[in-house]
PDB file of C-alpha atoms in Angstrom:
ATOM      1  CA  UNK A   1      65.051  41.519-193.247  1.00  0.00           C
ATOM      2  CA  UNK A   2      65.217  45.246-192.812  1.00  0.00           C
ATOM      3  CA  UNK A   3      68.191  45.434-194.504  1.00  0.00           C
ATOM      4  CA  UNK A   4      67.039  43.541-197.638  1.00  0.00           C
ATOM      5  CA  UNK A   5      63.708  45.819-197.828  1.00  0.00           C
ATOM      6  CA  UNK A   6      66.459  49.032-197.644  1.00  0.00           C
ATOM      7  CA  UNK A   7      68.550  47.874-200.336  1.00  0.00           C
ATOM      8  CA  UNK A   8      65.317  47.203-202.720  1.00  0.00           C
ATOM      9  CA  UNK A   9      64.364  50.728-201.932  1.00  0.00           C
ATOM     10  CA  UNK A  10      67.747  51.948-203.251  1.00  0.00           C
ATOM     11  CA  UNK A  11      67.877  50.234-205.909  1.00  0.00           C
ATOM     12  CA  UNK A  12      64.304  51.361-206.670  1.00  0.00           C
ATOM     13  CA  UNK A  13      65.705  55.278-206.613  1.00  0.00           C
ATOM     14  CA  UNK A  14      68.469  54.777-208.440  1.00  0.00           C
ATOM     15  CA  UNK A  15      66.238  53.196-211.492  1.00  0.00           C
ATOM     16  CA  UNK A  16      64.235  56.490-211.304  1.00  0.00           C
ATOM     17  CA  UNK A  17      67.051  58.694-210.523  1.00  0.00           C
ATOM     18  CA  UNK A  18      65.779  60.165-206.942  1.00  0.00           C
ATOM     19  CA  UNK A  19      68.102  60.451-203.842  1.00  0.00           C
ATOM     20  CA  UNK A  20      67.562  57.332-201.869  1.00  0.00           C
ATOM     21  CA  UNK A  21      66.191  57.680-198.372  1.00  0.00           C
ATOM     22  CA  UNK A  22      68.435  58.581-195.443  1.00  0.00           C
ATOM     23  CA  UNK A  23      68.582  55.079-193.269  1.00  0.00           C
ATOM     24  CA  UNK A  24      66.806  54.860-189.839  1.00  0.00           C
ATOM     25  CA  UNK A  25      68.957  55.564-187.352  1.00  0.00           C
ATOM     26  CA  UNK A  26      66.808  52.448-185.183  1.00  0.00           C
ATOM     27  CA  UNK A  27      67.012  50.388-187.546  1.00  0.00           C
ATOM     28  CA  UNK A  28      70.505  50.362-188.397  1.00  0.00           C
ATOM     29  CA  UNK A  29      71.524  50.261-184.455  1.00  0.00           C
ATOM     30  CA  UNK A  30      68.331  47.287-183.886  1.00  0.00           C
ATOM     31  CA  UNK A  31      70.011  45.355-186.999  1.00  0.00           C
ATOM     32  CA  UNK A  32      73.681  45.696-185.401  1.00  0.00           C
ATOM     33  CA  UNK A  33      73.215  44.770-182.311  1.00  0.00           C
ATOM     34  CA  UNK A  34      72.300  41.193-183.734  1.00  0.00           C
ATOM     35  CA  UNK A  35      75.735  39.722-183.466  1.00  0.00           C
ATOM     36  CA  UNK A  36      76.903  37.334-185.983  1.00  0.00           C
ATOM     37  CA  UNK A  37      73.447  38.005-188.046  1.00  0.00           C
ATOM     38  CA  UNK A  38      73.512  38.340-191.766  1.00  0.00           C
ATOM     39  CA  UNK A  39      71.508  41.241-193.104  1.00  0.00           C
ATOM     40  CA  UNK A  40      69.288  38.603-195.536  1.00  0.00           C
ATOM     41  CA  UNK A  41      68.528  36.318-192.804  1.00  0.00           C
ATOM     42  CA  UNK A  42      64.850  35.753-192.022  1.00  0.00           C
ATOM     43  CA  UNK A  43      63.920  35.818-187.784  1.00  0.00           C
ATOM     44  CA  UNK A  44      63.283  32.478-186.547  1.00  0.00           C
ATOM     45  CA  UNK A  45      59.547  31.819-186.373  1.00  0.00           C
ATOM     46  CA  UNK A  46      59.438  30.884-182.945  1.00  0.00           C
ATOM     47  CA  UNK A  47      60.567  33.997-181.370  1.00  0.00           C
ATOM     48  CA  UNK A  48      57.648  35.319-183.668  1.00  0.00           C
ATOM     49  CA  UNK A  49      55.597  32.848-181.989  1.00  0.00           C
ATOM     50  CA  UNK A  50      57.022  33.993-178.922  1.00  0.00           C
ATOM     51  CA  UNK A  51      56.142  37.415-178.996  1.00  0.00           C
ATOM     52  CA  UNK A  52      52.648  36.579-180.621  1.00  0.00           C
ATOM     53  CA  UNK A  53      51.959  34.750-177.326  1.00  0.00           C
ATOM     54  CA  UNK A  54      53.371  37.102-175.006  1.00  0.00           C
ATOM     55  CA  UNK A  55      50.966  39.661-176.539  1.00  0.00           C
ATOM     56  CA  UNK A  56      48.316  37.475-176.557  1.00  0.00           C
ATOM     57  CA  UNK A  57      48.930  36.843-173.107  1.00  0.00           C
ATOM     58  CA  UNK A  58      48.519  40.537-172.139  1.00  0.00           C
ATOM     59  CA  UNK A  59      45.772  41.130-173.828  1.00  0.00           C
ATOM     60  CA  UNK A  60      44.062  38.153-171.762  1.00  0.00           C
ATOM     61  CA  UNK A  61      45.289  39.772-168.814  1.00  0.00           C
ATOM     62  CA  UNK A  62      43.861  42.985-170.093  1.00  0.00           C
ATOM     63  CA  UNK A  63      40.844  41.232-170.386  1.00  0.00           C
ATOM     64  CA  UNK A  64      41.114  39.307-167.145  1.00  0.00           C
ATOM     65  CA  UNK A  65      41.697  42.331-165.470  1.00  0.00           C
ATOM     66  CA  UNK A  66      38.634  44.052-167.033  1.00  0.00           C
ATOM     67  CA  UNK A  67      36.082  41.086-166.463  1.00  0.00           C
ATOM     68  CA  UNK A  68      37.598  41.080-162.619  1.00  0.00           C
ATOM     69  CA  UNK A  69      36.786  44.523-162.129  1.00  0.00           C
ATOM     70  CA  UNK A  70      33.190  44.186-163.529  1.00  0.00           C
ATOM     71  CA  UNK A  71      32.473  41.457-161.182  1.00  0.00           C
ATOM     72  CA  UNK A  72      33.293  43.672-158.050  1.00  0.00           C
ATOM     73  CA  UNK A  73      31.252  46.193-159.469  1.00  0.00           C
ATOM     74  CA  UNK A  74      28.568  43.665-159.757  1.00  0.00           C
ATOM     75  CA  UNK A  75      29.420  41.971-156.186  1.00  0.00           C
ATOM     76  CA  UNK A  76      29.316  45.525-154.968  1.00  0.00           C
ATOM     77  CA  UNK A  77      25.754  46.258-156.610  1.00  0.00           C
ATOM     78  CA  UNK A  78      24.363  42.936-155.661  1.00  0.00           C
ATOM     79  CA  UNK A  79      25.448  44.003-151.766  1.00  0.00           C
ATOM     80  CA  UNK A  80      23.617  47.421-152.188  1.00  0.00           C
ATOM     81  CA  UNK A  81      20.677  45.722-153.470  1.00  0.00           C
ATOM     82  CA  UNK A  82      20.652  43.025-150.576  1.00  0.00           C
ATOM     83  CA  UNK A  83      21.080  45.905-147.870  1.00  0.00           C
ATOM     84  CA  UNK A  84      18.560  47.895-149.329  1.00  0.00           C
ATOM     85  CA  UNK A  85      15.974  44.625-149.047  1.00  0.00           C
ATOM     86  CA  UNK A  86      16.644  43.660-145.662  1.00  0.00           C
ATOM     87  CA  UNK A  87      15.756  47.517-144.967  1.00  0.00           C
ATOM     88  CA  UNK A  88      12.731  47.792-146.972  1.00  0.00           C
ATOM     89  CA  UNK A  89      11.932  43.844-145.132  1.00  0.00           C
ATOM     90  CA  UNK A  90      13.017  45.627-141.948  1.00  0.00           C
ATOM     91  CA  UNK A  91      10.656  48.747-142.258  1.00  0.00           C
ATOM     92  CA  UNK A  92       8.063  46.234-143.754  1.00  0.00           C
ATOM     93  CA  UNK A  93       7.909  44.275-140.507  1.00  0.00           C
ATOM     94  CA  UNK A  94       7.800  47.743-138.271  1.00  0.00           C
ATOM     95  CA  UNK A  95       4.900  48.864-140.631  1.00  0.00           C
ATOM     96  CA  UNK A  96       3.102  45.668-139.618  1.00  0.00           C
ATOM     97  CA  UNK A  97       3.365  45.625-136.044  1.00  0.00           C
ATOM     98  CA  UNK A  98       2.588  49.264-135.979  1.00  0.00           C
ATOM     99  CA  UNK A  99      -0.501  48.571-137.828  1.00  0.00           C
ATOM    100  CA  UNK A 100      -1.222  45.751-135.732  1.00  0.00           C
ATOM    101  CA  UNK A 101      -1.137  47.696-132.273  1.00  0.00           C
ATOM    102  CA  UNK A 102      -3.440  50.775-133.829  1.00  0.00           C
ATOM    103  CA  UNK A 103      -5.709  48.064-135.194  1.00  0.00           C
ATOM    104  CA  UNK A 104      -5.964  46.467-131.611  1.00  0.00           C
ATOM    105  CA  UNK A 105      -6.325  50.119-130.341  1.00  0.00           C
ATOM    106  CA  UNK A 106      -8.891  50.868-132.148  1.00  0.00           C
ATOM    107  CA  UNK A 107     -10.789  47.549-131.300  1.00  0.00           C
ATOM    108  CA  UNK A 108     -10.001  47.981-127.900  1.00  0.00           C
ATOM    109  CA  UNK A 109     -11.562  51.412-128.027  1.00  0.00           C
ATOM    110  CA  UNK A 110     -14.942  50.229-129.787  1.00  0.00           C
ATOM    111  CA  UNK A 111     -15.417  47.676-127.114  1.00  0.00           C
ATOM    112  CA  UNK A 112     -14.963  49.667-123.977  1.00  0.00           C
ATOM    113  CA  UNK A 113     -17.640  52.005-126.117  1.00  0.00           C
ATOM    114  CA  UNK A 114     -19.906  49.217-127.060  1.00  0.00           C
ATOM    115  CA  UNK A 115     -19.746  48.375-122.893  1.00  0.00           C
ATOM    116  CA  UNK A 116     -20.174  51.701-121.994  1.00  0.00           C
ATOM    117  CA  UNK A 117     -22.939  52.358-124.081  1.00  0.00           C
ATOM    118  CA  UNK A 118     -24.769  48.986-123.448  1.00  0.00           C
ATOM    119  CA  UNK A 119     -24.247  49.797-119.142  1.00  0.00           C
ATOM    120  CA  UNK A 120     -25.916  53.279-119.678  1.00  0.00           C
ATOM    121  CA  UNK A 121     -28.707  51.823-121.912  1.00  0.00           C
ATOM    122  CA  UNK A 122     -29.146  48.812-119.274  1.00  0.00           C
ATOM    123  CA  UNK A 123     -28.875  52.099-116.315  1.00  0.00           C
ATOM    124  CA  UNK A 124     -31.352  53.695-118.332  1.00  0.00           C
ATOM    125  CA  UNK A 125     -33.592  50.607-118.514  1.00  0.00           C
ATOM    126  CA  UNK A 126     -33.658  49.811-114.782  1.00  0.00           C
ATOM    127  CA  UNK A 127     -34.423  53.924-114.513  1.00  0.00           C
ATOM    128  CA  UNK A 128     -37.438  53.645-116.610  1.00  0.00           C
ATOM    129  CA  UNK A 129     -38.800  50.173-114.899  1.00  0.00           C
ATOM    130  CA  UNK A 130     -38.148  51.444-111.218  1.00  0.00           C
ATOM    131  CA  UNK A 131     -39.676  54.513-111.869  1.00  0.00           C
ATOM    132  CA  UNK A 132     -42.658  52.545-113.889  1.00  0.00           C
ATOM    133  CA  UNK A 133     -43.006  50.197-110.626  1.00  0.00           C
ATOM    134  CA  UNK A 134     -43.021  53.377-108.234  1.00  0.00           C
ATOM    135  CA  UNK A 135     -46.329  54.212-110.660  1.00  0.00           C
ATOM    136  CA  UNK A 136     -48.105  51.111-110.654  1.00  0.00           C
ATOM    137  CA  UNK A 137     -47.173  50.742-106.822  1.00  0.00           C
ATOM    138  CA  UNK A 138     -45.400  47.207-107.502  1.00  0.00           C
ATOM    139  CA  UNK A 139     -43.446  45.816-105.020  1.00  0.00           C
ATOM    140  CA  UNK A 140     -40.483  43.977-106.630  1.00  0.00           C
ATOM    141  CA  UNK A 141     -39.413  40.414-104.423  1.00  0.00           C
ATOM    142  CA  UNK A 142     -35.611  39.648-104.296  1.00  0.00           C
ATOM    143  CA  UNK A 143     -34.996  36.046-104.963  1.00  0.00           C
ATOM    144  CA  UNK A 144     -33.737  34.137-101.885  1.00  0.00           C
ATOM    145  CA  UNK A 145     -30.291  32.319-101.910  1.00  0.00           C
ATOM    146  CA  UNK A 146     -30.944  28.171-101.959  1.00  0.00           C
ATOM    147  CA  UNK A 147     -29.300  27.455 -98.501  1.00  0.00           C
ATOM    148  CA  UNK A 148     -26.391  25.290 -99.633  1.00  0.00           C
ATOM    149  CA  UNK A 149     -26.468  21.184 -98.858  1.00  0.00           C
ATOM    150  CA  UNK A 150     -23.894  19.954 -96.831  1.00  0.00           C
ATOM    151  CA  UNK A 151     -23.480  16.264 -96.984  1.00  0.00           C
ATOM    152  CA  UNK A 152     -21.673  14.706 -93.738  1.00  0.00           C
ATOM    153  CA  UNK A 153     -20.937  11.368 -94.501  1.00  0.00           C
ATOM    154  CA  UNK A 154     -19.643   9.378 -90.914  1.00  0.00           C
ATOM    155  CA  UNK A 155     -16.912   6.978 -91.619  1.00  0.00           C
ATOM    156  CA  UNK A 156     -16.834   3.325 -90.810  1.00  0.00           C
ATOM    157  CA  UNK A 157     -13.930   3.572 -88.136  1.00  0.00           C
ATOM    158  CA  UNK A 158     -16.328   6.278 -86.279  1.00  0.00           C
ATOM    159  CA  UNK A 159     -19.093   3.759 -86.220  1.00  0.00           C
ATOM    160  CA  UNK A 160     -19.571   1.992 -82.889  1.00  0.00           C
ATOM    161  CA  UNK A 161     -18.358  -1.665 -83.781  1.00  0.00           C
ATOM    162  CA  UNK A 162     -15.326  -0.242 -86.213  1.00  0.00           C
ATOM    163  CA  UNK A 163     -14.385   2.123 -82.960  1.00  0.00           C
ATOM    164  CA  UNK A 164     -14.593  -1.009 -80.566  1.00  0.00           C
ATOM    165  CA  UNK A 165     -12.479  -3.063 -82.930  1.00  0.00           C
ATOM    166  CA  UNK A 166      -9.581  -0.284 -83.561  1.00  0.00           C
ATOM    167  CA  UNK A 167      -9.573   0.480 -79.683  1.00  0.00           C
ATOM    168  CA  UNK A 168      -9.325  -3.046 -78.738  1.00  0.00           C
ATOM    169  CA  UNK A 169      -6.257  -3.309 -80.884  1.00  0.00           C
ATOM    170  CA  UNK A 170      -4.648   0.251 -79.427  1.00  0.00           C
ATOM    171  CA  UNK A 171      -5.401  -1.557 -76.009  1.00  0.00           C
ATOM    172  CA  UNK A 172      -3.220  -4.431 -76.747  1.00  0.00           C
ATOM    173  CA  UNK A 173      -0.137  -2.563 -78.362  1.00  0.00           C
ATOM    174  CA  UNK A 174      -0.228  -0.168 -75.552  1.00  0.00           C
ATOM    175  CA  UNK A 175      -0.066  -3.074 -72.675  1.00  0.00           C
ATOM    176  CA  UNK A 176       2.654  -4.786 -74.811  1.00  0.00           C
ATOM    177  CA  UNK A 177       4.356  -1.875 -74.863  1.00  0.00           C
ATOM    178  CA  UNK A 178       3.705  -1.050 -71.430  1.00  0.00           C
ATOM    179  CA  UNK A 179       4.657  -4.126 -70.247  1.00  0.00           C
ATOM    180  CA  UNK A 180       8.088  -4.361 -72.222  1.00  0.00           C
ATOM    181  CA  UNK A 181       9.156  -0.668 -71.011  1.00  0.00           C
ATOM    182  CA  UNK A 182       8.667  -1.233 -67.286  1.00  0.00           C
ATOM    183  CA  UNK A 183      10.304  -4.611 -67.242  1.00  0.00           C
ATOM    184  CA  UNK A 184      13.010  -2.502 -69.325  1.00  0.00           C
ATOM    185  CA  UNK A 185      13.408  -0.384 -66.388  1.00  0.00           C
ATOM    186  CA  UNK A 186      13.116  -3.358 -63.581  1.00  0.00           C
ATOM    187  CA  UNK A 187      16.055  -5.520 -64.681  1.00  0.00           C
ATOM    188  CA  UNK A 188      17.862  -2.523 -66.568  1.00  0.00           C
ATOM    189  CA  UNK A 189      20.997  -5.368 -66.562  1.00  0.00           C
ATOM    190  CA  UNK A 190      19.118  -7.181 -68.897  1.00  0.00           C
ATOM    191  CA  UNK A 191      18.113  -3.939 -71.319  1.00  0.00           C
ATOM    192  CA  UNK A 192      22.251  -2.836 -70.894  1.00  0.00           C
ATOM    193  CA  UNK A 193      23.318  -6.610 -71.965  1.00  0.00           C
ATOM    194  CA  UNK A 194      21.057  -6.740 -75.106  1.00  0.00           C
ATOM    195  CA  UNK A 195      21.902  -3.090 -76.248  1.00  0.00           C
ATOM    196  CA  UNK A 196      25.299  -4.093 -75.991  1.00  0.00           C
ATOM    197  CA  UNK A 197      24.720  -7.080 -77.976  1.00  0.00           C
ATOM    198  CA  UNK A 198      23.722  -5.258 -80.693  1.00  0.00           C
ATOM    199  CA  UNK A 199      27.069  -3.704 -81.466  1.00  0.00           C
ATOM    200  CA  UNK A 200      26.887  -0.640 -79.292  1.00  0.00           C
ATOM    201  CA  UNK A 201      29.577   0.888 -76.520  1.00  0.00           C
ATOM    202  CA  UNK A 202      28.764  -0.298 -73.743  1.00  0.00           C
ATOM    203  CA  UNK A 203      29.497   3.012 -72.307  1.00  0.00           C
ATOM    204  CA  UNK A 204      26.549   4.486 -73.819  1.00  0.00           C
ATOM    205  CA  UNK A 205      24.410   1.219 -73.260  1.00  0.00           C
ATOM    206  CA  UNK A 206      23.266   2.495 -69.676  1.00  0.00           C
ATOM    207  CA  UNK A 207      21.711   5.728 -71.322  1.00  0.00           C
ATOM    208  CA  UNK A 208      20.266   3.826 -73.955  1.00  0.00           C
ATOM    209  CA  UNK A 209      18.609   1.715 -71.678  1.00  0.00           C
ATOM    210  CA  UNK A 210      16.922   4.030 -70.274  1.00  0.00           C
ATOM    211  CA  UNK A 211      15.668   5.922 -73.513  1.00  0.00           C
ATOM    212  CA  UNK A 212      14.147   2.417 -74.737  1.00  0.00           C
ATOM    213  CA  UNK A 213      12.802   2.386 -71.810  1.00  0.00           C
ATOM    214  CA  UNK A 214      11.060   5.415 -71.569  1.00  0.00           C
ATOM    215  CA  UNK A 215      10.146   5.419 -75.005  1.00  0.00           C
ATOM    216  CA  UNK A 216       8.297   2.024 -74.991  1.00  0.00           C
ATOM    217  CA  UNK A 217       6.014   3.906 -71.987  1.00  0.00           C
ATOM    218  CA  UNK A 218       5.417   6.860 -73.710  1.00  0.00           C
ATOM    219  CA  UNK A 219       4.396   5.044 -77.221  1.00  0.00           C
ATOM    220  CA  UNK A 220       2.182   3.107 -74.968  1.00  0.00           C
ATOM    221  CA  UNK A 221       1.137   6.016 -73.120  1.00  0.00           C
ATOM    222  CA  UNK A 222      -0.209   8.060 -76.515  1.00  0.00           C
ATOM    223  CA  UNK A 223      -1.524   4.757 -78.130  1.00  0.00           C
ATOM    224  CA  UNK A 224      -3.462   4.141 -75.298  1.00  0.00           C
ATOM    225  CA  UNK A 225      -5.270   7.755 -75.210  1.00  0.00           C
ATOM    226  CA  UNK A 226      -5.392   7.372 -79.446  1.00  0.00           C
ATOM    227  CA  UNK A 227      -3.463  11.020 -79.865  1.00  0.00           C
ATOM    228  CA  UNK A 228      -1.026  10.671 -82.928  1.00  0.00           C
ATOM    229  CA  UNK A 229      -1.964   7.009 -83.191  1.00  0.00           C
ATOM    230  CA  UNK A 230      -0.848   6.775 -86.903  1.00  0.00           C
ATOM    231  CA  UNK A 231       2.760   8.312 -85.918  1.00  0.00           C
ATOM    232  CA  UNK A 232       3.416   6.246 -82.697  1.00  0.00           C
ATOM    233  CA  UNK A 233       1.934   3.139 -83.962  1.00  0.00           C
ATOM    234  CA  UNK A 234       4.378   3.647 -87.194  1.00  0.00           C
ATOM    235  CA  UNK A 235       7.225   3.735 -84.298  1.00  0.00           C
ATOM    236  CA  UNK A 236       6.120   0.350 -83.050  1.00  0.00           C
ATOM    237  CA  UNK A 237       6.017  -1.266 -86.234  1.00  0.00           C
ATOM    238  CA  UNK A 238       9.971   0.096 -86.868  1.00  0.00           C
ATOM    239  CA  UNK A 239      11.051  -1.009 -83.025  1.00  0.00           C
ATOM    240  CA  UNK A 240       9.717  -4.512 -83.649  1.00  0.00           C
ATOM    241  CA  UNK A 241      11.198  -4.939 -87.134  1.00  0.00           C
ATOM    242  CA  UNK A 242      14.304  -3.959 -85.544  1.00  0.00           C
ATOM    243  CA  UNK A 243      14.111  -6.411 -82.519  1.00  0.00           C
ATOM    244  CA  UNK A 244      13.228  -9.448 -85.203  1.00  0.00           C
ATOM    245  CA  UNK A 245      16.257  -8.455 -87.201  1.00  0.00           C
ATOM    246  CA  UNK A 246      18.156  -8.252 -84.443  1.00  0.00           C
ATOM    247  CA  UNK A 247      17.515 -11.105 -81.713  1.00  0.00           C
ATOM    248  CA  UNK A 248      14.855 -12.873 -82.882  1.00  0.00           C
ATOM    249  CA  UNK A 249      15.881 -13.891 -86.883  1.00  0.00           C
ATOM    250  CA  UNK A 250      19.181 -15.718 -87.449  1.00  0.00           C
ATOM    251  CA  UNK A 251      21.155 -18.323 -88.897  1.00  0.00           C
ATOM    252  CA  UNK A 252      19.200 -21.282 -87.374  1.00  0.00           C
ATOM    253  CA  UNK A 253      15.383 -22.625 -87.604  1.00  0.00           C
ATOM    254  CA  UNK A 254      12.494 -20.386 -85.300  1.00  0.00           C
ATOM    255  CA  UNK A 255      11.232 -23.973 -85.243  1.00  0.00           C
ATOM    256  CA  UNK A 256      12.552 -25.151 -81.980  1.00  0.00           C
ATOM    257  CA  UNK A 257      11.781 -28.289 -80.530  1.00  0.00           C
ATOM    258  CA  UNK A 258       9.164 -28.268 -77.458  1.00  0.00           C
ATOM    259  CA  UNK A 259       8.425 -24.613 -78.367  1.00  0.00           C
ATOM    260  CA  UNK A 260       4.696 -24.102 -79.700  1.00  0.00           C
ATOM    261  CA  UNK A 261       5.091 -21.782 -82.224  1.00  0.00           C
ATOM    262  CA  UNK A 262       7.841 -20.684 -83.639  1.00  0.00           C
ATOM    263  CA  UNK A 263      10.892 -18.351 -82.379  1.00  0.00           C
ATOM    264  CA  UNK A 264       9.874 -14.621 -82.389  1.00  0.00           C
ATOM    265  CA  UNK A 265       5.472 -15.340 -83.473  1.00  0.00           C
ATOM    266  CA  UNK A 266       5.071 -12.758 -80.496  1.00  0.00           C
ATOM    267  CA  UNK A 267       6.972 -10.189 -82.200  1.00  0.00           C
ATOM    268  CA  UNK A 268       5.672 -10.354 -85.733  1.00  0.00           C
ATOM    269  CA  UNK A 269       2.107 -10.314 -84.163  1.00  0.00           C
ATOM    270  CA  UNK A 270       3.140  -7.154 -82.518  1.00  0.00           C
ATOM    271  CA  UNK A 271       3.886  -5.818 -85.762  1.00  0.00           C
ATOM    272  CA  UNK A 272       0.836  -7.270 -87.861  1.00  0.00           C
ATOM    273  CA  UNK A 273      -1.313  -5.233 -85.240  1.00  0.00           C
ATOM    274  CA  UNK A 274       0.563  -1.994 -85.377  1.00  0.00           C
ATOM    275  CA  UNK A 275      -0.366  -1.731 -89.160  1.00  0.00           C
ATOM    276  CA  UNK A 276      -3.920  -1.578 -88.437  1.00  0.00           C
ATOM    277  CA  UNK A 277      -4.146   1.997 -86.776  1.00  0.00           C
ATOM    278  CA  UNK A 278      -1.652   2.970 -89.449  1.00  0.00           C
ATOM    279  CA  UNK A 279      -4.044   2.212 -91.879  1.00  0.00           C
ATOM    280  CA  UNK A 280      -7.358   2.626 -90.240  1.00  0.00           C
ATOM    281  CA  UNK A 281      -6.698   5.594 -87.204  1.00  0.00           C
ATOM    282  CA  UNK A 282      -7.475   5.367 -83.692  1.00  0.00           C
ATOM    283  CA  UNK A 283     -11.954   5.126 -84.282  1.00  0.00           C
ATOM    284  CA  UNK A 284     -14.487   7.153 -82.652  1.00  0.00           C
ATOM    285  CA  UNK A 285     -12.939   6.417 -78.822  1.00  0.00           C
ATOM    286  CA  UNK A 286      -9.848   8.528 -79.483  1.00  0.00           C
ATOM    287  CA  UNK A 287      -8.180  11.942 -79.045  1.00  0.00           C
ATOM    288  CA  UNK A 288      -7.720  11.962 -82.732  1.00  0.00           C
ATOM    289  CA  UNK A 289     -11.165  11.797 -83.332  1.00  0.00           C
ATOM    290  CA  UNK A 290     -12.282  14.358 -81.037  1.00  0.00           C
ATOM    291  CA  UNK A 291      -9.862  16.805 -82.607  1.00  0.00           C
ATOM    292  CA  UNK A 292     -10.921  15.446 -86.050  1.00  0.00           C
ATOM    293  CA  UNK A 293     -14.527  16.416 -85.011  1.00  0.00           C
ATOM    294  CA  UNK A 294     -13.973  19.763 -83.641  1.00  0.00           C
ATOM    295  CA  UNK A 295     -11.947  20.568 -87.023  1.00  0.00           C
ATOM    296  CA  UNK A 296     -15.253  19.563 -88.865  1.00  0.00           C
ATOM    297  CA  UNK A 297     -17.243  22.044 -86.781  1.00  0.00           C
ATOM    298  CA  UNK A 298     -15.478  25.114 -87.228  1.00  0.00           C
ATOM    299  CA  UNK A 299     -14.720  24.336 -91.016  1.00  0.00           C
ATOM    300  CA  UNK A 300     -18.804  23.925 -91.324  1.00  0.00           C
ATOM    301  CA  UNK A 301     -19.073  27.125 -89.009  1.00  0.00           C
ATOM    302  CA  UNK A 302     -17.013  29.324 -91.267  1.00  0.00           C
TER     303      UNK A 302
END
């Protein structure tokens, strides 16, 4: 196309008799290097489509590249700005509290005046009415403390029929205990033979023995007397649940023929009766009691 427009010019001077243009250098070596292209040959249109594209393409990457860099900018700003609020929200909040504390300062500070002022004022009061009563000669009366009502209420158990009741059962657990522990220690052979019965070396049956033994007396001993009733009168109740699970309960009826009763009655009456001072204490007729009382005393004294 070049070419074309270059001849028309020359043939344009020659009609008017000027010296034609000297040829671009460019444009003669652009319209060479097309190989095998004929001077009056249009381009094709798609490599002008082509190259409208590509520079339509830069210029949208031109653009892109613009917009991209305005919206760090504005991510930047929008940053600054949300820094600078959580300051100013920051300083807001220490503002407050500091505002806060002088306010309850200050209120602090007009009560302890308020107090101050209203003790002199009541000072200054009890000045002018002591010195009025020294005048007048009046004898002021203090007002005597109410002496305070103590209310003693005595419990059943202490009462004398309760007390009779509770010792009359500590009698009987004692002499069954009693009794069991010294035959325990008579026929020890028989104590051994039942321990070992039980599941226990017979090795250590002889010592056992003769702690059952001596514990049955001692239970009895403190039940009798009514010191730590509740306690030793719990360890009855455990040693005859124990000897029911043991020897008197089994596989087979307690119902047994020409036996009134049935099989073990003696030892589930033993332990019926040891609940009673668990429940109820030892009454009036006891060491318990006595203790109890003297507790009572010297609480009241103080």
């Amino acid at each position: 196309m070049s070419t074309a427009i270059e001849d028309v010019i020359e043939q344009a001077a020659r009609a008017t008799g000027s010296e034609p243009p000297a040829p671009d250098q460019s444009r003669v070596v652009r319209a060479s290097s097309l190989a095998g292209a004929t001077p009056a040959v249009p381009r094709d249109p798609r490599l002008l489509q082509a190259e409208q594209a590509e520079h339509e393409a830069r210029a949208a990457a031109r653009d892109a590249e613009s917009a991209r860099a305005a919206a760090d900018e504005a991510a930047a700003r929008a940053a600054a700005a949300k820094a600078a609020a959580e300051k100013s929200k920051a300083e807001l909040a220490v503002a407050r509290e500091e505002a806060k504390a002088k306010a309850e300062a200050a209120a602090l500070a007009v009560r302890l005046e308020r107090e101050e002022f209203d003790g002199a004022a009541a000072a200054a009061r009890a000045e002018r009415q002591a010195s009025r009563d020294e005048r007048l000669g009046t004898v002021r009366t203090v007002a005597a403390a109410e002496p305070e009502i103590v209310t003693v209420t005595k419990r059943s158990t202490d009462q004398f029929a309760g007390s009779l009741a509770l010792f009359l059962v500590r009698l009987a657990l004692a002499a069954f205990a009693g009794i069991v522990g010294w035959q325990s220690l008579v026929d020890r052979q028989a104590t051994i033979d039942a321990i070992a019965y039980v599941g226990l070396d017979p090795s250590l049956a002889g010592s056992a023995a003769w702690a059952v033994s001596i514990a049955l007396i001692v239970v009895a001993t403190f039940v009798l007397i009514g010191l730590g009733t509740r306690f030793f009168a719990a360890v009855l109740l455990i040693g005859a649940a124990g000897f029911m699970a043991f020897f008197r309960f089994g596989p087979f009826s307690p119902f047994l023929e020409g036996h009134f009763g049935f099989y073990g009655d003696r030892d589930v009456l033993l332990a019926v009766l040891s609940v009673v001072p668990i429940l109820m204490g030892a009454g009036r007729f006891s060491v318990d009691a006595h203790l109890r009382h003297r507790r009572q005393k010297a609480k009241l004294a103080g």
